[in-house]
CSV table of N, CA, C and O in Angstrom, one decimal:
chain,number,residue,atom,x,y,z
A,1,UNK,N,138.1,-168.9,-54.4
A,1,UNK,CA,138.9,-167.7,-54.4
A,1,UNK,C,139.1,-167.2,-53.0
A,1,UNK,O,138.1,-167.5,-52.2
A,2,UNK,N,139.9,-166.8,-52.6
A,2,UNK,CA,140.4,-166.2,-51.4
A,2,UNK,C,140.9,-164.9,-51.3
A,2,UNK,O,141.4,-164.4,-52.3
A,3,UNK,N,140.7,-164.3,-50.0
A,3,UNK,CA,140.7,-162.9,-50.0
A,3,UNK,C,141.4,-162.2,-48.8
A,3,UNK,O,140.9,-162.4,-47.7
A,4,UNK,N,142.3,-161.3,-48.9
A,4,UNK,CA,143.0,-160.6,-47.8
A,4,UNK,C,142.2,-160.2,-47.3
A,4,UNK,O,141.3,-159.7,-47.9
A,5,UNK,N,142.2,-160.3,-46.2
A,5,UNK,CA,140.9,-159.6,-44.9
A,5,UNK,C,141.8,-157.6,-44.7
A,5,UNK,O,141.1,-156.7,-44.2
A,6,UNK,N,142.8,-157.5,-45.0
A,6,UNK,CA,143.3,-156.0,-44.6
A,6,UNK,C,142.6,-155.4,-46.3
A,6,UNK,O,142.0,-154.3,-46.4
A,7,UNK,N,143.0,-156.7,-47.5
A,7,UNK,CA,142.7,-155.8,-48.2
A,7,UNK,C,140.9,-155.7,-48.8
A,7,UNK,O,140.3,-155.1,-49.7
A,8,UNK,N,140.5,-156.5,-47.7
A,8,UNK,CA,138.6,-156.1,-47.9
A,8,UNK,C,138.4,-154.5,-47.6
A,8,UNK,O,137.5,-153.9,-48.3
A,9,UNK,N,138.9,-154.1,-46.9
A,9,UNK,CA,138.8,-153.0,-45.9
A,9,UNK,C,138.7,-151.8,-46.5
A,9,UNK,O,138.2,-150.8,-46.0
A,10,UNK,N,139.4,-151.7,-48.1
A,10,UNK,CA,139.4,-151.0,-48.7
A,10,UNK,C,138.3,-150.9,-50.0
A,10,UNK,O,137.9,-152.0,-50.5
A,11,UNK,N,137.7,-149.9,-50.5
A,11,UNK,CA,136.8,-150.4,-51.6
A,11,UNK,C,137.4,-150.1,-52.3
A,11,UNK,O,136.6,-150.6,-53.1
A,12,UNK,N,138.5,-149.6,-53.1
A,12,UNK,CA,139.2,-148.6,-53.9
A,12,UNK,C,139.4,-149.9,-54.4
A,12,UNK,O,138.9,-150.1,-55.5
A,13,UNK,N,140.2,-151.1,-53.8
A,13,UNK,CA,140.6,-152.2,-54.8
A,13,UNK,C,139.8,-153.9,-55.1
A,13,UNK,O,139.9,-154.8,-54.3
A,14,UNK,N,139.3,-153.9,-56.0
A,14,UNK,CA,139.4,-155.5,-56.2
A,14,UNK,C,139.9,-156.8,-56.5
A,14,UNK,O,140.0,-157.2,-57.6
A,15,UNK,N,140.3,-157.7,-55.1
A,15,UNK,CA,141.4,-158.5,-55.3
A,15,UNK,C,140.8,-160.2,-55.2
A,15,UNK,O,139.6,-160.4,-55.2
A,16,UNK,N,141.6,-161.0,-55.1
A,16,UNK,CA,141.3,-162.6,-55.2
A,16,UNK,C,142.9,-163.2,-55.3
A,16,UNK,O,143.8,-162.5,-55.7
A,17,UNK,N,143.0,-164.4,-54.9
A,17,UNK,CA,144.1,-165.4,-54.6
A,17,UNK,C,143.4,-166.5,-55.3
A,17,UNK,O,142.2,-166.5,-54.8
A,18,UNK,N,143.5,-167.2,-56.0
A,18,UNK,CA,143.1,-167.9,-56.6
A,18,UNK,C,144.3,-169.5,-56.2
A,18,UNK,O,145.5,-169.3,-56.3
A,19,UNK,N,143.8,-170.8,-55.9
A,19,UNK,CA,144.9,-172.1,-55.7
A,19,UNK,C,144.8,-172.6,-57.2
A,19,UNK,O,144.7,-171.9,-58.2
A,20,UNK,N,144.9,-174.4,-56.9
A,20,UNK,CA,144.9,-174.9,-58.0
A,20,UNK,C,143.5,-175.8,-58.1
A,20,UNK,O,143.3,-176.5,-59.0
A,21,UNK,N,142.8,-175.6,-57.3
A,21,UNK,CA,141.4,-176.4,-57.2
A,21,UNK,C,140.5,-175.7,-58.1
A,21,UNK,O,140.6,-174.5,-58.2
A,22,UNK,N,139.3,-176.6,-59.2
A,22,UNK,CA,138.5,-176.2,-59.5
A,22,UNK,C,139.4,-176.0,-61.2
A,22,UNK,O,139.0,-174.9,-61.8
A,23,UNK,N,140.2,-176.6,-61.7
A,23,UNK,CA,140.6,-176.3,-63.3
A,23,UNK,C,140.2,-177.5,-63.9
A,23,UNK,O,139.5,-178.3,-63.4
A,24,UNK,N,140.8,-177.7,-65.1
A,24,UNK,CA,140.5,-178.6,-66.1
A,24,UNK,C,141.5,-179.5,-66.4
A,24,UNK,O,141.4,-180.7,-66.8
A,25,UNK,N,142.5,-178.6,-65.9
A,25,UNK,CA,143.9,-179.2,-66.7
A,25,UNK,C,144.3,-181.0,-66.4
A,25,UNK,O,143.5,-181.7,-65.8
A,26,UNK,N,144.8,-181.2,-66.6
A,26,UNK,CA,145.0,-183.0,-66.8
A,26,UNK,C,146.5,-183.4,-66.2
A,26,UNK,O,147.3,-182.6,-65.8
A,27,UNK,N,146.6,-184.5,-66.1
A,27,UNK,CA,148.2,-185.0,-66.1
A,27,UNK,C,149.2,-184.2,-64.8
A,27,UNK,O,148.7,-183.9,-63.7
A,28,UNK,N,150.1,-184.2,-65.0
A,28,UNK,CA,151.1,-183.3,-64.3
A,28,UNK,C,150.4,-181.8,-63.9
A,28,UNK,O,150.5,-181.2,-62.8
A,29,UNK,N,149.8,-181.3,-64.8
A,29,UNK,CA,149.2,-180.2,-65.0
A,29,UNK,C,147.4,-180.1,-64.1
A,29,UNK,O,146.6,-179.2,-64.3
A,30,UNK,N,147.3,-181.1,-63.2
A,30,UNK,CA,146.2,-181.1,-63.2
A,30,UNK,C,145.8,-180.4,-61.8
A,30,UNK,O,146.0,-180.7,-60.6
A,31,UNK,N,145.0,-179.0,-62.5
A,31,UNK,CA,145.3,-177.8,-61.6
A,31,UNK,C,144.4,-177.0,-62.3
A,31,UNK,O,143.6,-177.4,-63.2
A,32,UNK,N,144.5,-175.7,-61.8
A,32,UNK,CA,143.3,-174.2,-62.4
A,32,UNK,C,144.9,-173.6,-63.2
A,32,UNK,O,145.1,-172.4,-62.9
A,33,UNK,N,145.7,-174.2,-63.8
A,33,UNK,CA,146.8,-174.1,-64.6
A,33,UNK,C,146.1,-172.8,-65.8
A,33,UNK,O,145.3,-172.8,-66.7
A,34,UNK,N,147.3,-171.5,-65.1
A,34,UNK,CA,146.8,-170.9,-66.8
A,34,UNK,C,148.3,-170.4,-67.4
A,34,UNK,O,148.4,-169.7,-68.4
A,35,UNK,N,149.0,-170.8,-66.9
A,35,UNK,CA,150.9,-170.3,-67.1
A,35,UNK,C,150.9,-171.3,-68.9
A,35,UNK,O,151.1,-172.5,-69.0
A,36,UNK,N,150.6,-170.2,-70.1
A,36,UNK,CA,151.1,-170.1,-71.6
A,36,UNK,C,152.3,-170.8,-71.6
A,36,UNK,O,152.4,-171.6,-72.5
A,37,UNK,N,153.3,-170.6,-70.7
A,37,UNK,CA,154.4,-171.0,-70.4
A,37,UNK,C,155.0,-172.1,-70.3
A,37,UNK,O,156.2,-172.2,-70.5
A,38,UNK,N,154.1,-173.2,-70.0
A,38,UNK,CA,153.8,-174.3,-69.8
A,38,UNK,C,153.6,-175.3,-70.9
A,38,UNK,O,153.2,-175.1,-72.0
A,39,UNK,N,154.1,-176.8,-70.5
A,39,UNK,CA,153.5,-177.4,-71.9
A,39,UNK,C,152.0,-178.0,-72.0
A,39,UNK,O,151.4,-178.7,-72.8
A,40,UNK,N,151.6,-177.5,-71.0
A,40,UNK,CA,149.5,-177.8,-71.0
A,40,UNK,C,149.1,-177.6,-71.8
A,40,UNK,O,149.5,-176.6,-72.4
A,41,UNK,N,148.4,-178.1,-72.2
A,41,UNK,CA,146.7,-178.0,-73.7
A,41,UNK,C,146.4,-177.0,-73.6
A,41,UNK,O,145.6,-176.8,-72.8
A,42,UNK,N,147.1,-175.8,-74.3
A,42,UNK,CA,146.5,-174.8,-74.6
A,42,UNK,C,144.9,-174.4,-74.6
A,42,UNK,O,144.3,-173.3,-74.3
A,43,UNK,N,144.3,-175.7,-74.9
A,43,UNK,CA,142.6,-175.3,-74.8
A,43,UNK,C,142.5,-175.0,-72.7
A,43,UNK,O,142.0,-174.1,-72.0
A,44,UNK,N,143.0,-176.2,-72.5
A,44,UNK,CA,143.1,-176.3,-71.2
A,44,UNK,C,143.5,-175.0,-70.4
A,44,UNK,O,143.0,-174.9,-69.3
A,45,UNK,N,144.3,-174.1,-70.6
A,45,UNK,CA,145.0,-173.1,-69.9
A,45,UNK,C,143.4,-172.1,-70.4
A,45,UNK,O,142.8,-171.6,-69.5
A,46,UNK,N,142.9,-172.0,-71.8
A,46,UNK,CA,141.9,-171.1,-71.9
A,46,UNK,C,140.7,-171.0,-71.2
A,46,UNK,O,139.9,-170.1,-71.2
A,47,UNK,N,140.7,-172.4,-70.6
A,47,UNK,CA,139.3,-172.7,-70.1
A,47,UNK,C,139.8,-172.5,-68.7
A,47,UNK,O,138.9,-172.2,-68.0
A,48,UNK,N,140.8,-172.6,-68.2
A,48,UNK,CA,141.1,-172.5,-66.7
A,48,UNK,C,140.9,-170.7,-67.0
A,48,UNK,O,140.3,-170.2,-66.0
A,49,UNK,N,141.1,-170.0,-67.7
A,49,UNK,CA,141.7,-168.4,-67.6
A,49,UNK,C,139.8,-167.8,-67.9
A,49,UNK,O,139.4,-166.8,-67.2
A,50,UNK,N,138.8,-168.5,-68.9
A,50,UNK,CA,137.7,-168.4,-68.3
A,50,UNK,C,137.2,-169.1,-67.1
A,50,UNK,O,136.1,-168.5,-66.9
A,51,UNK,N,137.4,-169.9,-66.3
A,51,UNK,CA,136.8,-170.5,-65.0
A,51,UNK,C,137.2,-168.7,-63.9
A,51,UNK,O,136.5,-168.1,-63.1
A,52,UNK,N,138.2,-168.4,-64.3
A,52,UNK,CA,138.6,-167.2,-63.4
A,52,UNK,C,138.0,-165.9,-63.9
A,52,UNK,O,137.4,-165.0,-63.3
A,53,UNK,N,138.2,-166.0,-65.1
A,53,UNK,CA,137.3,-164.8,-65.5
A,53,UNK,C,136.1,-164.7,-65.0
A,53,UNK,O,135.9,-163.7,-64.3
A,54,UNK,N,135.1,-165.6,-65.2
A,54,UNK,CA,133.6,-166.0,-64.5
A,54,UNK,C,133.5,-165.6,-63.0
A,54,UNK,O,132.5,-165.1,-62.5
A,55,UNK,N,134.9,-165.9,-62.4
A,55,UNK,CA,134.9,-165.4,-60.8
A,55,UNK,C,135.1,-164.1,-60.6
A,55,UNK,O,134.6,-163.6,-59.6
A,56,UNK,N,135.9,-163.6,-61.4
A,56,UNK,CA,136.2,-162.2,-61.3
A,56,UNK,C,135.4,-161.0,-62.4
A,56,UNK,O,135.7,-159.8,-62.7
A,57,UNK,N,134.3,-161.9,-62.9
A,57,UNK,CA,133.2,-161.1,-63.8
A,57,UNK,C,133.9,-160.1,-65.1
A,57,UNK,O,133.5,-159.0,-65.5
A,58,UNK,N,135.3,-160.8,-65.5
A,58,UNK,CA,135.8,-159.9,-66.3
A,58,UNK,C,136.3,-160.7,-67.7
A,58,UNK,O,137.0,-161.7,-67.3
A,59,UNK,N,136.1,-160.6,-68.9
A,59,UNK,CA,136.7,-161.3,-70.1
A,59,UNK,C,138.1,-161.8,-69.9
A,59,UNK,O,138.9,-161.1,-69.4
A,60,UNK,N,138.5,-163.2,-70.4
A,60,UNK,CA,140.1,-163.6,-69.3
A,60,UNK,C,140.9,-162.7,-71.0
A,60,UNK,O,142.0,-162.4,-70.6
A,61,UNK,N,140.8,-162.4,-72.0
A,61,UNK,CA,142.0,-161.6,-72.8
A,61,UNK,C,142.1,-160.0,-72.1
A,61,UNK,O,143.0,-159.4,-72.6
A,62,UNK,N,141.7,-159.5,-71.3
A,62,UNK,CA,141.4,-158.5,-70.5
A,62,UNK,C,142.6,-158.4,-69.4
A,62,UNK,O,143.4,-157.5,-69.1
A,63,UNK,N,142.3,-159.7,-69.0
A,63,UNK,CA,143.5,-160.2,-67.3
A,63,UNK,C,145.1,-160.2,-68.0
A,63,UNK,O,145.6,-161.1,-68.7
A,64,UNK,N,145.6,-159.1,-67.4
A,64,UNK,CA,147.2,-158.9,-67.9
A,64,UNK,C,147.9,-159.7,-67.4
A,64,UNK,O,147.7,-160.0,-66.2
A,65,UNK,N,148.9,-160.3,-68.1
A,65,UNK,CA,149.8,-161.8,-67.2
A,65,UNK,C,150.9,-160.7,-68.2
A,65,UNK,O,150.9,-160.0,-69.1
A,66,UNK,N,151.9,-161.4,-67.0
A,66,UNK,CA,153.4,-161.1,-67.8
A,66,UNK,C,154.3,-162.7,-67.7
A,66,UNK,O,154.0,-163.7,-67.1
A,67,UNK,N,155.0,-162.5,-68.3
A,67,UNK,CA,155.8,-164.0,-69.3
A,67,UNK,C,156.6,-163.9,-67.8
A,67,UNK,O,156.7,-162.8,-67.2
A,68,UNK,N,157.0,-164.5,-67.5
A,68,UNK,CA,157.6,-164.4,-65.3
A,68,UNK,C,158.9,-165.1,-66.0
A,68,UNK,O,158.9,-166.0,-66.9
A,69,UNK,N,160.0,-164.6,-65.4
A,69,UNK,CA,161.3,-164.8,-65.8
A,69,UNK,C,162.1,-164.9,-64.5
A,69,UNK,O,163.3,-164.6,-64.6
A,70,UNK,N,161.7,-165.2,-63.6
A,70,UNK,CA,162.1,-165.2,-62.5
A,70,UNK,C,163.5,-164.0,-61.9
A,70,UNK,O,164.5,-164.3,-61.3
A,71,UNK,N,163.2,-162.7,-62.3
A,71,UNK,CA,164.0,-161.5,-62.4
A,71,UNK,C,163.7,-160.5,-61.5
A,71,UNK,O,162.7,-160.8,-60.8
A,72,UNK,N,164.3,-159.5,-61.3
A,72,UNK,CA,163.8,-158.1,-61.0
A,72,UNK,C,163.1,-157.2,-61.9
A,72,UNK,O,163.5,-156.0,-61.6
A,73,UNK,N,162.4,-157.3,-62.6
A,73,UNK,CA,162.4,-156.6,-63.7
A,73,UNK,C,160.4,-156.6,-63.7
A,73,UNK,O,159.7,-157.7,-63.8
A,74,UNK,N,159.9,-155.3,-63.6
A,74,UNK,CA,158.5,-155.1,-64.1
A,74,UNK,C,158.5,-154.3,-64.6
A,74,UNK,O,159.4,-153.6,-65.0
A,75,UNK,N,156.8,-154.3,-64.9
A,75,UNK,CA,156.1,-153.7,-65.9
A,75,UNK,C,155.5,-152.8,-65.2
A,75,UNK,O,154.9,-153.1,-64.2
A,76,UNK,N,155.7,-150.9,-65.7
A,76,UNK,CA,154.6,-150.5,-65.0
A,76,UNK,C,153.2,-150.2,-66.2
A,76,UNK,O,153.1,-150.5,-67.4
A,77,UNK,N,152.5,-149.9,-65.6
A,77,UNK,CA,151.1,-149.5,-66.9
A,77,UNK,C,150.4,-148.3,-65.9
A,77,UNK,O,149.9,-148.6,-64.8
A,78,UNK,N,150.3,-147.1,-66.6
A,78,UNK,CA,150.2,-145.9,-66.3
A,78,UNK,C,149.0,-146.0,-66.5
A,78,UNK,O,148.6,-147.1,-66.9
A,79,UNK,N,148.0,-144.7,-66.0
A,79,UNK,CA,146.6,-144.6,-66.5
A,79,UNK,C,146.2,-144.6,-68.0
A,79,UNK,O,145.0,-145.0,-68.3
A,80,UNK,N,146.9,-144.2,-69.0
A,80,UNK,CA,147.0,-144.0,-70.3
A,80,UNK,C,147.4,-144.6,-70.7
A,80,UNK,O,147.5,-144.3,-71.9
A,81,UNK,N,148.3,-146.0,-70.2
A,81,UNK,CA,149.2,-147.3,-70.8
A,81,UNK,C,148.2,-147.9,-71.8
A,81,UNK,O,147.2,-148.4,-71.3
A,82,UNK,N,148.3,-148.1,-73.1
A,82,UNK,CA,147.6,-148.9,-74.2
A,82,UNK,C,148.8,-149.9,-74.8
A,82,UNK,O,149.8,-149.7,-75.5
A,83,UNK,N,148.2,-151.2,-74.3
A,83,UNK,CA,148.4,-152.0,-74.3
A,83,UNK,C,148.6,-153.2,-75.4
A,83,UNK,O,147.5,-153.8,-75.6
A,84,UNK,N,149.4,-153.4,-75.9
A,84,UNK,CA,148.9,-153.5,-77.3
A,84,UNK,C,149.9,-155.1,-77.1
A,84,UNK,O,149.6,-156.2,-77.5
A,85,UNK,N,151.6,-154.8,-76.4
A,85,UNK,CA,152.1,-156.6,-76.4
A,85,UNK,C,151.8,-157.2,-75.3
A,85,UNK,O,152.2,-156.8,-74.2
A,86,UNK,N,151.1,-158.4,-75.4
A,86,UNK,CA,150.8,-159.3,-74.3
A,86,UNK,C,151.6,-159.8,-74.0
A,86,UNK,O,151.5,-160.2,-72.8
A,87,UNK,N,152.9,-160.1,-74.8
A,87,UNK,CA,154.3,-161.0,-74.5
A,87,UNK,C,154.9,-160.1,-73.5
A,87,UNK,O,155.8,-159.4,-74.1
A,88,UNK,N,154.8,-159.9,-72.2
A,88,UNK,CA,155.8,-158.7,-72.0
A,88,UNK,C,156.9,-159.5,-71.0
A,88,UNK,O,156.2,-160.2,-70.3
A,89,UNK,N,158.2,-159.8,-70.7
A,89,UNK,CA,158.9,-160.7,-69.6
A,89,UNK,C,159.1,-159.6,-68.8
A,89,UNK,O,159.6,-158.5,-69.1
A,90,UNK,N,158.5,-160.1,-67.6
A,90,UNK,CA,159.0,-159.3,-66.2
A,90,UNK,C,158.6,-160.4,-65.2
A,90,UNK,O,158.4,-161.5,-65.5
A,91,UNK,N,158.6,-159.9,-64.0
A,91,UNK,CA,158.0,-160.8,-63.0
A,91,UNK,C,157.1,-160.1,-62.0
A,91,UNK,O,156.8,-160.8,-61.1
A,92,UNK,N,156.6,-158.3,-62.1
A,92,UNK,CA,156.2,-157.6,-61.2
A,92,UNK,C,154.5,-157.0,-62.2
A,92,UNK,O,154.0,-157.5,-63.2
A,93,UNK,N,154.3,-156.4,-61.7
A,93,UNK,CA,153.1,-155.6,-62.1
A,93,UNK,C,153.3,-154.3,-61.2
A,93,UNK,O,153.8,-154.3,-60.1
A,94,UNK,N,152.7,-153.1,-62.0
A,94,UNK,CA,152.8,-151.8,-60.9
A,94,UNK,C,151.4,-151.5,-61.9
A,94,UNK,O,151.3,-152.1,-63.0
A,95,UNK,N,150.3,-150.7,-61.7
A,95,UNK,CA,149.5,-149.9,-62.1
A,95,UNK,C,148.5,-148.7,-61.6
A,95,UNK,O,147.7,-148.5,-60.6
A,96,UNK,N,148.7,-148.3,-62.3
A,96,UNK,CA,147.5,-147.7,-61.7
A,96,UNK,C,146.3,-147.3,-62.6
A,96,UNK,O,145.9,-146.2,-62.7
A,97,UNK,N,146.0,-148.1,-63.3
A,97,UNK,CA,145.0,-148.1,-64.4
A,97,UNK,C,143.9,-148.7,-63.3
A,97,UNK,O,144.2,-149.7,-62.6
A,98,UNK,N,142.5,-148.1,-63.1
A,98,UNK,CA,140.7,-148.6,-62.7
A,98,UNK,C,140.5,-149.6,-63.8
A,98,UNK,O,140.8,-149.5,-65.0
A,99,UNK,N,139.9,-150.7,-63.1
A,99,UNK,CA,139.0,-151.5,-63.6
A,99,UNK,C,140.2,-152.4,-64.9
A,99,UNK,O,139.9,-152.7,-66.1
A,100,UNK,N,141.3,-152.6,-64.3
A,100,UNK,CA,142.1,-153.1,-65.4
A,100,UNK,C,142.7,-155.1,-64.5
A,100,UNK,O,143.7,-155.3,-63.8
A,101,UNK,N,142.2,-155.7,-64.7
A,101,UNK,CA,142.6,-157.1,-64.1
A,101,UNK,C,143.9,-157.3,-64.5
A,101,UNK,O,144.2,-157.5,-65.6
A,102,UNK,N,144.6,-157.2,-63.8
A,102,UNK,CA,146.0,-158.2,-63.9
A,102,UNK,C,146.2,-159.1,-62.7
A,102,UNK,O,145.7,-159.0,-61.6
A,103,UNK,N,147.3,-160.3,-63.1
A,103,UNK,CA,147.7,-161.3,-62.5
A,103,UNK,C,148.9,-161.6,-62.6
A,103,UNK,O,149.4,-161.4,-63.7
A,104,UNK,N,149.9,-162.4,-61.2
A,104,UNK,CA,151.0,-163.0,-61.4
A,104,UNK,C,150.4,-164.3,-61.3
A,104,UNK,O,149.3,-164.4,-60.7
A,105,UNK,N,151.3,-165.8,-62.0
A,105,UNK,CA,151.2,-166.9,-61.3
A,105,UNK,C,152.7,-167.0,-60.2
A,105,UNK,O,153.7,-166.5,-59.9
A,106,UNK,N,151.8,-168.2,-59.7
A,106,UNK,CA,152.6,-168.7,-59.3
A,106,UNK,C,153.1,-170.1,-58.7
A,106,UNK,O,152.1,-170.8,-58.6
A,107,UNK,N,154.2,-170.7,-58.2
A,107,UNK,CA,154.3,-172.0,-58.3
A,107,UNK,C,155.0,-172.4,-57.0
A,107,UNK,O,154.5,-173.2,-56.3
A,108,UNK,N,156.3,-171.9,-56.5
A,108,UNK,CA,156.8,-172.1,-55.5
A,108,UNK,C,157.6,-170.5,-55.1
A,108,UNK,O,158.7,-170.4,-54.5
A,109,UNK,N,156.9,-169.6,-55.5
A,109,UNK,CA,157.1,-168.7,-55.6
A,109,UNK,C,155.6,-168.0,-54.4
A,109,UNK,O,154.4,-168.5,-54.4
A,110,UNK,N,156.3,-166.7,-53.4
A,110,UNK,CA,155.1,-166.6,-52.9
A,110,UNK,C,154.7,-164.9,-53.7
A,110,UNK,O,155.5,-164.1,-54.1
A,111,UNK,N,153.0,-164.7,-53.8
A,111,UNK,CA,153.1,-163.7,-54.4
A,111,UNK,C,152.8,-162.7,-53.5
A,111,UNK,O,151.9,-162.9,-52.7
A,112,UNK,N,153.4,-161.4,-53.7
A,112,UNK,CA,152.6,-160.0,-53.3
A,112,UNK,C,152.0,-159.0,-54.0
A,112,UNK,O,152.1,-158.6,-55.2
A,113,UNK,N,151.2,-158.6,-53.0
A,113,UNK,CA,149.8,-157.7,-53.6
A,113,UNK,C,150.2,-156.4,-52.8
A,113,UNK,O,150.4,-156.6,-51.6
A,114,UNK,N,150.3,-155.6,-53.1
A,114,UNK,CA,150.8,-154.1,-52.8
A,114,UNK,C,149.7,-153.2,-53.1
A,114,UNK,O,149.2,-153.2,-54.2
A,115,UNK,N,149.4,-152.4,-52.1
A,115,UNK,CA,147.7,-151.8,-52.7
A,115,UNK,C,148.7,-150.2,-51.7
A,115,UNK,O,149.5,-150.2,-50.7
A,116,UNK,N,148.1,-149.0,-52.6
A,116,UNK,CA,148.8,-147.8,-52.1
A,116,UNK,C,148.1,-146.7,-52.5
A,116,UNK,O,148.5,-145.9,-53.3
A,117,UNK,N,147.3,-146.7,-51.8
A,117,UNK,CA,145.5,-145.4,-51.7
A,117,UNK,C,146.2,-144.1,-52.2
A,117,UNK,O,145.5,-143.1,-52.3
């Protein structure tokens, strides 16, 4: 796992960059692959989504992914957001919910982490 050195600086957030080293996945897919999206072994995407849970000490059905549609279009999740569809298509994340893991993937896409005290 890898880490912004600007965003260590802060305690308010906990972050990680995660590559493709260290998964399970097999074949074409053979990576820390957790994109549902995909046609990978679903066992395979579960076991990469715990390899990351284990690093980030948090249950992986916990870690919010959104379905990435390559768009403008996000999700925000307020402090009182209850969460209930996992299917959600966007390509952003906004929150401000404590102690709530979310994640973009990504592939040839670069991602940003936006942190705002």
């Amino acid at each position: 796992m890898f880490y912004s050195k600007k965003l260590l600086e802060f305690s308010e957030i906990n972050h990680g960059f995660f590559n493709k080293d260290n998964g399970v996945s097999k074949g074409i897919y053979k990576s820390l692959n957790c994109g549902f999206g995909s046609k990978d072994n679903k066992t395979n995407i579960k076991k990469n989504l715990k390899i990351i849970k284990e690093k980030i000490g948090k249950k992986s059905k916990e870690i919010f992914l959104v379905k990435q549609i390559h768009s403008n279009k996000f999700i925000f999740l307020s402090k009182n957001s209850n969460i209930e569809n996992r299917s959600i298509n966007a390509d952003a994340i906004i929150t401000e919910k404590k102690n709530f893991p979310i994640a973009v993937l990504t592939a040839d896409c670069a991602p940003l982490l936006i942190f705002d005290k």
